[in-house]
């Protein structure tokens, strides 16, 4: 119990007090892209239990945050870093920008868990918001648990108001999940490290302007294209 308490305090400190750059160690960006690629492959391998292909084909952007750590001891929290890609004007996928996902909740809970999170963005408006700074899912932008399976469709969101559909995979189980209250932001330090360019803007990454795209990112873009053709 003492060890669990200490670990929980460490995680919650990361969620609420530390900036993203202080948690993602230098040089881990390539590994994060490879993790995101593995998550995508594993989830899409079983069409009957994956993100509906029709939803992915019409998505404007896709975000993958592997190993989101959730911890709880009365006050719960979550933290994770991942990548975000958008559709370019020619409908090809852009190089990835790094993002962070943080959030908290209050309630009687205890334990630590790790979850893979996937976000499917329906339109450009949501991406414009995140490039301008941190925003909160459910407050600044509508988010809903995404439909699962080959025959499912986005029409399960009866009100048609969700701008983002969210999914999670924990212990082999993949399903739509509510992430309301979670904060999403661009991880500028990780972008600078990955592209080896100081002061690079997300817009430059999404438009592929004057950047050298590492092999890990090219591989992710090609695999996502395979699932969204």
XYZ file of N, CA, C and O in Angstrom, residues 84-187:
416
model
N -0.134 13.495 -33.291
C -1.335 13.935 -33.985
C -0.988 14.206 -35.444
O -0.007 14.898 -35.736
N -1.774 13.650 -36.371
C -1.586 13.912 -37.798
C -2.883 14.450 -38.378
O -3.969 14.152 -37.878
N -2.778 15.263 -39.447
C -3.968 15.852 -40.065
C -3.952 15.600 -41.566
O -2.921 15.262 -42.151
N -5.112 15.783 -42.187
C -5.203 15.691 -43.639
C -4.631 16.957 -44.275
O -4.980 18.073 -43.880
N -3.776 16.766 -45.265
C -3.292 17.899 -46.025
C -4.263 18.189 -47.171
O -5.237 17.460 -47.359
N -3.995 19.231 -47.933
C -4.925 19.608 -48.998
C -5.089 18.510 -50.045
O -6.150 18.381 -50.660
N -4.047 17.703 -50.254
C -4.136 16.615 -51.223
C -4.699 15.336 -50.610
O -4.677 14.276 -51.221
N -5.194 15.454 -49.367
C -5.824 14.354 -48.622
C -4.819 13.325 -48.091
O -5.213 12.320 -47.519
N -3.534 13.598 -48.259
C -2.528 12.723 -47.664
C -2.344 13.112 -46.199
O -2.679 14.225 -45.788
N -1.804 12.182 -45.398
C -1.594 12.466 -43.986
C -0.315 13.255 -43.784
O 0.704 12.993 -44.418
N -0.370 14.192 -42.862
C 0.765 15.052 -42.563
C 1.781 14.323 -41.681
O 1.476 13.283 -41.087
N 2.986 14.866 -41.568
C 3.912 14.379 -40.538
C 3.275 14.610 -39.161
O 2.397 15.476 -39.011
N 3.693 13.876 -38.151
C 3.068 14.001 -36.833
C 3.603 15.146 -35.991
O 4.788 15.454 -36.014
N 2.697 15.767 -35.275
C 3.060 16.704 -34.214
C 2.856 15.979 -32.892
O 1.953 15.147 -32.763
N 3.666 16.291 -31.910
C 3.520 15.648 -30.608
C 2.502 16.398 -29.766
O 2.376 17.629 -29.848
N 1.749 15.650 -28.971
C 0.714 16.217 -28.109
C 0.805 15.606 -26.718
O 1.451 14.572 -26.513
N 0.176 16.257 -25.763
C 0.046 15.684 -24.425
C -1.417 15.682 -24.023
O -2.200 16.535 -24.461
N -1.793 14.705 -23.208
C -3.163 14.557 -22.723
C -3.119 14.492 -21.210
O -2.442 13.631 -20.635
N -3.790 15.413 -20.537
C -3.820 15.415 -19.079
C -5.247 15.579 -18.604
O -6.093 16.141 -19.296
N -5.527 15.085 -17.411
C -6.878 15.222 -16.883
C -6.959 14.720 -15.466
O -6.052 14.054 -14.965
N -8.040 15.033 -14.814
C -8.219 14.594 -13.445
C -9.671 14.411 -13.106
O -10.562 14.880 -13.811
N -9.922 13.721 -12.016
C -11.287 13.523 -11.533
C -11.236 13.359 -10.024
O -10.200 13.029 -9.462
N -12.354 13.608 -9.378
C -12.419 13.482 -7.920
C -13.439 12.415 -7.562
O -14.539 12.378 -8.084
N -13.068 11.548 -6.672
C -13.966 10.469 -6.270
C -13.191 9.429 -5.490
O -11.964 9.468 -5.434
N -13.873 8.497 -4.879
C -13.215 7.465 -4.098
C -12.697 6.388 -5.035
O -13.449 5.568 -5.535
N -11.408 6.435 -5.304
C -10.798 5.499 -6.231
C -9.369 5.225 -5.789
O -8.758 6.024 -5.104
N -8.858 4.086 -6.162
C -7.481 3.747 -5.830
C -6.955 2.796 -6.896
O -7.685 1.942 -7.395
N -5.716 2.975 -7.270
C -5.127 2.091 -8.266
C -4.389 2.845 -9.339
O -4.495 4.059 -9.455
N -3.620 2.104 -10.124
C -2.858 2.671 -11.221
C -3.088 1.808 -12.451
O -3.097 0.584 -12.361
N -3.300 2.420 -13.612
C -3.529 1.657 -14.835
C -2.954 2.413 -16.024
O -2.788 3.626 -15.990
N -2.651 1.675 -17.086
C -2.122 2.271 -18.314
C -3.058 1.937 -19.465
O -3.487 0.797 -19.614
N -3.364 2.938 -20.269
C -4.338 2.792 -21.343
C -3.837 3.471 -22.608
O -3.217 4.533 -22.546
N -4.108 2.853 -23.757
C -3.831 3.485 -25.043
C -5.070 4.263 -25.461
O -6.189 3.756 -25.358
N -4.876 5.486 -25.930
C -5.999 6.344 -26.319
C -5.865 6.741 -27.784
O -4.776 7.084 -28.245
N -6.976 6.669 -28.511
C -7.018 7.144 -29.898
C -8.122 8.184 -30.021
O -9.231 7.996 -29.510
N -7.812 9.292 -30.687
C -8.773 10.365 -30.921
C -8.973 10.543 -32.421
O -7.999 10.655 -33.161
N -10.222 10.559 -32.851
C -10.549 10.772 -34.261
C -11.271 12.112 -34.377
O -12.351 12.299 -33.819
N -10.670 13.044 -35.099
C -11.200 14.403 -35.231
C -11.985 14.521 -36.535
O -11.487 14.163 -37.598
N -13.186 15.073 -36.444
C -14.048 15.155 -37.614
C -13.750 16.350 -38.507
O -13.988 16.292 -39.708
N -13.254 17.444 -37.923
C -13.094 18.641 -38.747
C -11.867 19.458 -38.361
O -11.217 19.209 -37.346
N -11.574 20.443 -39.180
C -10.389 21.282 -39.012
C -10.506 22.206 -37.805
O -9.498 22.597 -37.206
N -11.716 22.553 -37.444
C -11.923 23.504 -36.356
C -11.263 23.049 -35.058
O -10.655 23.850 -34.343
N -11.371 21.758 -34.760
C -10.776 21.232 -33.534
C -9.262 21.376 -33.546
O -8.639 21.675 -32.522
N -8.646 21.154 -34.696
C -7.194 21.252 -34.807
C -6.747 22.703 -34.706
O -5.716 23.008 -34.090
N -7.508 23.611 -35.277
C -7.186 25.027 -35.153
C -7.162 25.444 -33.687
O -6.331 26.261 -33.262
N -8.070 24.886 -32.916
C -8.127 25.225 -31.493
C -6.897 24.735 -30.749
O -6.328 25.461 -29.924
N -6.474 23.516 -31.020
C -5.335 22.984 -30.289
C -4.036 23.690 -30.672
O -3.139 23.848 -29.851
N -3.917 24.146 -31.912
C -2.694 24.845 -32.307
C -2.608 26.230 -31.666
O -1.521 26.807 -31.577
N -3.740 26.734 -31.180
C -3.736 28.031 -30.507
C -3.476 27.905 -29.015
O -3.318 28.915 -28.320
N -3.423 26.687 -28.498
C -3.164 26.492 -27.078
C -3.954 25.333 -26.519
O -4.711 24.666 -27.214
N -3.793 25.084 -25.214
C -4.473 23.969 -24.548
C -5.986 24.171 -24.582
O -6.479 25.281 -24.422
N -6.722 23.053 -24.823
C -8.154 23.130 -24.655
C -8.662 21.879 -23.967
O -7.989 20.850 -23.924
N -9.857 21.989 -23.405
C -10.422 20.912 -22.596
C -11.503 20.181 -23.364
O -12.461 20.797 -23.861
N -11.363 18.869 -23.465
C -12.352 18.045 -24.146
C -13.665 18.079 -23.379
O -13.696 17.913 -22.163
N -14.732 18.287 -24.092
C -16.038 18.336 -23.456
C -16.458 19.740 -23.058
O -17.644 20.012 -22.910
N -15.482 20.644 -22.887
C -15.791 22.025 -22.532
C -15.539 22.945 -23.718
O -16.424 23.670 -24.157
N -14.330 22.901 -24.264
C -13.985 23.736 -25.414
C -14.314 23.060 -26.736
O -14.410 23.720 -27.768
N -14.458 21.757 -26.713
C -14.760 21.012 -27.929
C -15.559 19.772 -27.547
O -15.298 19.144 -26.516
N -16.567 19.422 -28.346
C -17.434 18.289 -28.041
C -16.726 16.969 -28.323
O -16.129 16.791 -29.383
N -16.784 16.037 -27.386
C -16.148 14.733 -27.539
C -17.134 13.650 -27.131
O -17.935 13.839 -26.219
N -17.093 12.521 -27.831
C -18.002 11.411 -27.528
C -17.258 10.094 -27.661
O -16.286 9.988 -28.414
N -17.708 9.089 -26.919
C -17.154 7.742 -27.055
C -17.439 7.249 -28.466
O -18.568 7.317 -28.947
N -16.412 6.780 -29.153
C -16.555 6.401 -30.543
C -17.211 5.049 -30.749
O -17.112 4.165 -29.900
N -17.873 4.873 -31.883
C -18.478 3.579 -32.229
C -17.387 2.581 -32.599
O -16.300 2.966 -33.046
N -17.664 1.306 -32.402
C -16.678 0.252 -32.654
C -17.262 -0.782 -33.602
O -18.434 -1.134 -33.512
N -16.433 -1.273 -34.512
C -16.853 -2.374 -35.374
C -17.029 -1.978 -36.821
O -17.266 -0.819 -37.148
N -16.934 -2.962 -37.685
C -17.008 -2.731 -39.124
C -18.338 -2.110 -39.545
O -18.398 -1.270 -40.438
N -19.431 -2.538 -38.900
C -20.745 -2.069 -39.322
C -21.215 -0.824 -38.581
O -22.250 -0.252 -38.902
N -20.438 -0.390 -37.567
C -20.845 0.788 -36.795
C -20.596 2.048 -37.604
O -19.852 2.061 -38.561
N -21.224 3.124 -37.212
C -21.010 4.403 -37.900
C -21.100 5.537 -36.912
O -21.547 5.371 -35.772
N -20.663 6.701 -37.338
C -20.674 7.872 -36.464
C -22.085 8.311 -36.099
O -22.268 9.166 -35.244
N -23.094 7.743 -36.740
C -24.466 8.133 -36.443
C -24.894 7.706 -35.047
O -25.965 8.101 -34.583
N -24.058 6.919 -34.352
C -24.391 6.546 -32.979
C -24.376 7.777 -32.081
O -24.914 7.752 -30.987
N -23.742 8.843 -32.517
C -23.815 10.110 -31.797
C -25.099 10.804 -32.245
O -25.124 11.522 -33.240
N -26.166 10.557 -31.501
C -27.500 10.954 -31.934
C -27.605 12.448 -32.215
O -28.245 12.876 -33.172
N -26.916 13.263 -31.407
C -27.054 14.702 -31.558
C -26.146 15.252 -32.657
O -26.273 16.411 -33.025
N -25.254 14.467 -33.182
C -24.338 14.880 -34.246
C -23.517 16.111 -33.850
O -23.178 16.929 -34.689
N -23.198 16.219 -32.564
C -22.485 17.403 -32.118
C -21.029 17.124 -31.764
O -20.284 18.059 -31.522
N -20.630 15.881 -31.712
C -19.254 15.569 -31.324
C -18.285 15.952 -32.437
O -18.497 15.646 -33.599
N -17.249 16.656 -32.063
C -16.189 16.987 -33.011
C -15.071 15.956 -32.953
O -14.285 15.833 -33.893
N -15.015 15.239 -31.832
C -13.961 14.240 -31.633
C -14.588 12.955 -31.107
O -15.447 12.989 -30.225
N -14.145 11.817 -31.652
C -14.532 10.514 -31.116
C -13.325 9.906 -30.434
O -12.208 9.933 -30.975
N -13.552 9.365 -29.236
C -12.430 8.877 -28.435
C -12.563 7.383 -28.149
O -13.664 6.852 -27.965
N -11.401 6.731 -28.135
C -11.319 5.288 -27.907
C -10.206 4.994 -26.908
O -9.266 5.781 -26.759
N -10.317 3.831 -26.260
C -9.241 3.406 -25.377
C -9.048 1.901 -25.480
O -9.962 1.163 -25.849
N -7.834 1.462 -25.173
C -7.540 0.040 -25.118
C -6.799 -0.236 -23.826
O -5.744 0.322 -23.566
N -7.382 -1.083 -23.001
C -6.778 -1.436 -21.728
C -6.945 -2.927 -21.495
O -8.047 -3.464 -21.616
N -5.834 -3.592 -21.217
C -5.863 -5.042 -20.973
C -6.513 -5.801 -22.116
O -7.289 -6.742 -21.914
N -6.240 -5.368 -23.327
C -6.731 -6.070 -24.507
C -8.132 -5.704 -24.931
O -8.592 -6.127 -25.981
N -8.822 -4.900 -24.140
C -10.195 -4.513 -24.461
C -10.184 -3.150 -25.130
O -9.621 -2.185 -24.609
N -10.819 -3.063 -26.315
C -10.875 -1.819 -27.068
C -12.310 -1.340 -27.129
O -13.212 -2.098 -27.471
N -12.540 -0.072 -26.790
C -13.910 0.444 -26.781
C -13.890 1.961 -26.807
O -12.866 2.595 -26.538
N -15.066 2.532 -27.124
C -15.202 3.976 -27.031
C -15.140 4.384 -25.568
O -15.553 3.634 -24.685
N -14.610 5.573 -25.300
C -14.451 6.016 -23.922
C -14.699 7.520 -23.839
O -14.426 8.256 -24.794
N -15.219 7.969 -22.727
C -15.421 9.396 -22.518
C -14.162 10.015 -21.917
O -13.639 9.523 -20.921
N -13.686 11.080 -22.532
C -12.498 11.776 -22.024
C -12.840 13.212 -21.640
O -11.962 14.079 -21.638
N -14.077 13.469 -21.303
C -14.479 14.817 -20.935
C -13.679 15.290 -19.727
O -13.475 14.567 -18.763
N -13.209 16.520 -19.812
C -12.417 17.083 -18.728
C -10.920 16.954 -18.939
O -10.137 17.549 -18.203
N -10.514 16.195 -19.951
C -9.090 16.042 -20.242
C -8.596 17.224 -21.065
O -9.306 17.723 -21.931
N -7.372 17.637 -20.802
C -6.781 18.764 -21.534
C -5.837 18.238 -22.598
O -5.052 17.323 -22.360
N -5.928 18.834 -23.773
C -5.098 18.432 -24.909
C -4.265 19.629 -25.334
O -4.785 20.741 -25.460
N -2.968 19.408 -25.570
C -2.125 20.517 -26.005
C -0.968 20.016 -26.870
O -0.602 18.841 -26.822
N -0.390 20.922 -27.648
C 0.779 20.614 -28.458
C 2.009 20.537 -27.556
O 2.190 21.376 -26.666
N 2.859 19.545 -27.782
C 4.117 19.415 -27.041
C 5.230 20.018 -27.905
O 5.855 19.338 -28.716
